[in-house]
């Protein structure tokens, strides 16, 4: 009986394996009426390029000044710093990084949690900052302004110019993702959503 069941599963798995190896892979599908074997997954293929939201902060009083210096926040796994090697995420799931990736497919209006995160960063919230790989303002006053920039990322070519410079990634700016925001300007935004308003840590 066990041998028969094993042979049955092997036979039923043949189309599943062919689908797995296909360039037109179908996900979340059963290939027989018994539904003993099937496919499951979120993505049938992975793109060679990806868009990313990069959070940047500045201590400048005027975020629109051409001389304003913006410093980037690095996340623990998602692309950001061009010279950082891609990380291995299995079996741990970096949920914030994953959400940032999905946010890049949409607008910040569709991802209000991202503005909430910006407010937490402006307030120097230790729990929010612990979810990130680096805080460019560590040991200093937190930024006065935070903004989101939209970039297109792709891998650098092995033995190419960028790889020779130690860069794992090549990126191209798409444009702004969300405009510069500060705590004072976010107060009403937070209040209308019944979110606790962060206190400004700036002296």
Short mmCIF file of C-alpha atoms in Angstrom, two decimals:
data_model
loop_
_atom_site.label_atom_id
_atom_site.label_comp_id
_atom_site.label_asym_id
_atom_site.label_seq_id
_atom_site.Cartn_x
_atom_site.Cartn_y
_atom_site.Cartn_z
CA UNK A 1 0.00 0.00 0.00
CA UNK A 2 2.78 2.45 0.92
CA UNK A 3 4.65 1.58 -2.28
CA UNK A 4 1.53 2.13 -4.37
CA UNK A 5 0.89 5.51 -2.71
CA UNK A 6 4.51 6.51 -3.28
CA UNK A 7 4.33 5.60 -6.98
CA UNK A 8 1.06 7.50 -7.30
CA UNK A 9 2.57 10.67 -5.81
CA UNK A 10 5.61 10.36 -8.09
CA UNK A 11 3.41 10.05 -11.18
CA UNK A 12 1.18 12.94 -10.13
CA UNK A 13 4.24 15.07 -9.39
CA UNK A 14 5.61 14.90 -12.94
CA UNK A 15 3.55 17.83 -14.31
CA UNK A 16 4.28 19.78 -11.13
CA UNK A 17 8.05 19.38 -11.66
CA UNK A 18 7.75 20.36 -15.34
CA UNK A 19 5.82 23.46 -14.28
CA UNK A 20 8.50 24.30 -11.71
CA UNK A 21 11.18 24.21 -14.41
CA UNK A 22 9.09 26.13 -16.95
CA UNK A 23 9.78 29.77 -17.84
CA UNK A 24 5.99 30.26 -17.76
CA UNK A 25 5.53 28.80 -14.30
CA UNK A 26 1.97 28.73 -12.95
CA UNK A 27 1.55 29.27 -9.22
CA UNK A 28 -1.11 28.12 -6.74
CA UNK A 29 -2.47 25.48 -9.10
CA UNK A 30 -3.58 21.85 -8.88
CA UNK A 31 -2.77 19.56 -11.79
CA UNK A 32 -5.18 16.74 -11.04
CA UNK A 33 -8.63 16.22 -9.57
CA UNK A 34 -7.23 14.39 -6.53
CA UNK A 35 -5.38 17.57 -5.41
CA UNK A 36 -2.72 15.46 -3.74
CA UNK A 37 0.13 17.45 -5.28
CA UNK A 38 0.05 21.06 -6.44
CA UNK A 39 2.10 24.22 -6.71
CA UNK A 40 2.21 27.09 -4.28
CA UNK A 41 4.10 30.34 -4.19
CA UNK A 42 3.84 34.11 -4.33
CA UNK A 43 5.94 34.62 -7.46
CA UNK A 44 6.43 32.46 -10.52
CA UNK A 45 9.44 34.47 -11.63
CA UNK A 46 11.79 37.11 -10.27
CA UNK A 47 12.62 40.30 -12.16
CA UNK A 48 16.16 41.41 -12.92
CA UNK A 49 15.41 44.95 -11.74
CA UNK A 50 13.55 46.26 -8.72
CA UNK A 51 12.35 49.63 -7.51
CA UNK A 52 13.23 50.77 -4.01
CA UNK A 53 12.21 53.53 -1.63
CA UNK A 54 15.26 55.10 -0.01
CA UNK A 55 14.68 57.11 3.18
CA UNK A 56 16.91 60.15 3.64
CA UNK A 57 17.25 62.62 6.48
CA UNK A 58 18.79 66.05 6.91
CA UNK A 59 19.51 68.44 9.77
CA UNK A 60 19.13 71.43 7.50
CA UNK A 61 16.51 74.05 8.34
CA UNK A 62 15.53 74.31 4.67
CA UNK A 63 15.00 70.96 2.92
CA UNK A 64 14.57 72.67 -0.45
CA UNK A 65 17.96 74.37 -0.42
CA UNK A 66 20.15 73.08 -3.24
CA UNK A 67 23.09 72.76 -0.82
CA UNK A 68 21.17 70.58 1.66
CA UNK A 69 23.01 67.37 2.51
CA UNK A 70 20.80 64.26 2.72
CA UNK A 71 21.95 61.14 4.54
CA UNK A 72 20.52 57.69 3.80
CA UNK A 73 19.10 55.10 6.18
CA UNK A 74 20.15 51.52 5.45
CA UNK A 75 17.78 48.64 6.10
CA UNK A 76 18.93 45.25 7.28
CA UNK A 77 18.41 43.40 4.03
CA UNK A 78 16.83 45.30 1.17
CA UNK A 79 19.01 47.06 -1.44
CA UNK A 80 20.28 50.46 -0.42
CA UNK A 81 24.01 50.99 -0.07
CA UNK A 82 25.49 50.13 -3.46
CA UNK A 83 28.57 48.48 -1.97
CA UNK A 84 26.74 46.19 0.46
CA UNK A 85 26.57 42.53 -0.48
CA UNK A 86 23.03 41.13 -0.88
CA UNK A 87 21.99 39.33 2.28
CA UNK A 88 20.65 35.85 2.88
CA UNK A 89 17.15 36.10 4.35
CA UNK A 90 16.20 32.47 4.90
CA UNK A 91 14.80 31.38 7.27
CA UNK A 92 14.40 34.80 8.93
CA UNK A 93 11.87 37.17 7.37
CA UNK A 94 12.73 40.88 7.40
CA UNK A 95 9.15 42.07 7.31
CA UNK A 96 9.85 45.81 7.20
CA UNK A 97 12.26 45.36 4.26
CA UNK A 98 9.62 43.25 2.52
CA UNK A 99 6.96 45.91 3.06
CA UNK A 100 9.33 48.57 1.72
CA UNK A 101 9.72 46.57 -1.47
CA UNK A 102 5.94 46.38 -1.98
CA UNK A 103 5.55 50.07 -1.16
CA UNK A 104 7.89 50.87 -4.06
CA UNK A 105 5.28 49.41 -6.45
CA UNK A 106 2.71 51.91 -5.22
CA UNK A 107 2.47 55.47 -3.90
CA UNK A 108 3.00 56.68 -0.36
CA UNK A 109 -0.70 57.57 -0.22
CA UNK A 110 -1.39 53.85 -0.54
CA UNK A 111 1.17 53.10 2.18
CA UNK A 112 0.42 55.50 5.02
CA UNK A 113 2.44 53.34 7.41
CA UNK A 114 5.55 54.67 5.65
CA UNK A 115 4.77 58.23 6.75
CA UNK A 116 4.15 56.85 10.24
CA UNK A 117 7.65 55.32 10.10
CA UNK A 118 9.10 58.65 8.97
CA UNK A 119 7.52 60.29 12.02
CA UNK A 120 9.05 57.65 14.29
CA UNK A 121 12.48 58.28 12.79
CA UNK A 122 12.09 62.05 13.21
CA UNK A 123 11.22 61.41 16.87
CA UNK A 124 14.33 59.24 17.27
CA UNK A 125 12.17 56.25 18.26
CA UNK A 126 14.56 53.51 19.38
CA UNK A 127 12.21 50.64 18.48
CA UNK A 128 11.73 51.89 14.93
CA UNK A 129 15.44 52.54 14.49
CA UNK A 130 16.27 49.05 15.77
CA UNK A 131 14.60 47.66 12.62
CA UNK A 132 17.26 49.33 10.49
CA UNK A 133 20.86 48.41 9.78
CA UNK A 134 22.23 51.90 10.38
CA UNK A 135 21.22 55.30 11.66
CA UNK A 136 23.29 58.06 10.02
CA UNK A 137 22.33 60.40 12.87
CA UNK A 138 23.41 58.10 15.69
CA UNK A 139 25.16 60.07 18.44
CA UNK A 140 23.74 63.31 17.05
CA UNK A 141 20.47 65.16 17.06
CA UNK A 142 17.91 63.35 14.87
CA UNK A 143 17.07 64.82 11.47
CA UNK A 144 14.75 67.76 11.09
CA UNK A 145 13.38 66.44 7.81
CA UNK A 146 12.82 63.01 6.23
CA UNK A 147 12.01 62.29 2.61
CA UNK A 148 11.61 59.25 0.40
CA UNK A 149 13.41 58.85 -2.91
CA UNK A 150 12.41 56.38 -5.62
CA UNK A 151 15.20 54.40 -7.33
CA UNK A 152 15.52 51.60 -9.86
CA UNK A 153 18.09 48.97 -8.81
CA UNK A 154 19.80 46.22 -10.76
CA UNK A 155 22.85 44.05 -10.16
CA UNK A 156 26.21 45.26 -11.41
CA UNK A 157 27.83 43.01 -14.02
CA UNK A 158 30.65 40.74 -12.78
CA UNK A 159 34.00 42.13 -13.89
CA UNK A 160 32.29 45.31 -15.05
CA UNK A 161 33.17 48.90 -14.11
CA UNK A 162 30.78 49.10 -11.16
CA UNK A 163 31.81 45.71 -9.78
CA UNK A 164 35.45 46.81 -9.98
CA UNK A 165 34.51 49.75 -7.75
CA UNK A 166 33.10 47.33 -5.17
CA UNK A 167 29.47 48.01 -6.09
CA UNK A 168 26.97 45.16 -6.03
CA UNK A 169 24.21 47.38 -7.33
CA UNK A 170 23.62 49.99 -10.01
CA UNK A 171 20.80 52.42 -9.39
CA UNK A 172 19.01 55.17 -11.26
CA UNK A 173 16.84 57.81 -9.64
CA UNK A 174 13.22 57.68 -10.75
CA UNK A 175 12.12 60.71 -8.75
CA UNK A 176 10.72 61.71 -5.35
CA UNK A 177 8.59 59.14 -3.53
CA UNK A 178 7.28 61.40 -0.78
CA UNK A 179 8.24 65.04 -0.12
CA UNK A 180 10.30 66.22 2.85
CA UNK A 181 8.29 66.02 6.08
CA UNK A 182 8.99 67.18 9.64
CA UNK A 183 7.28 66.48 12.95
CA UNK A 184 5.45 69.79 13.06
CA UNK A 185 4.03 69.24 9.60
CA UNK A 186 3.03 65.65 10.44
CA UNK A 187 1.10 66.55 13.57
CA UNK A 188 -2.25 66.99 11.85
CA UNK A 189 -1.60 63.94 9.65
CA UNK A 190 -1.12 61.81 12.77
CA UNK A 191 -4.07 63.33 14.63
CA UNK A 192 -6.56 62.71 11.81
CA UNK A 193 -5.58 59.03 11.87
CA UNK A 194 -5.71 58.77 15.67
CA UNK A 195 -2.01 57.94 15.84
CA UNK A 196 -0.02 59.05 18.89
CA UNK A 197 1.86 62.22 17.92
CA UNK A 198 5.62 61.76 18.47
CA UNK A 199 7.34 64.36 20.60
CA UNK A 200 10.16 66.27 18.99
CA UNK A 201 13.55 65.35 20.50
CA UNK A 202 15.19 68.42 18.98
CA UNK A 203 16.40 71.01 21.45
#
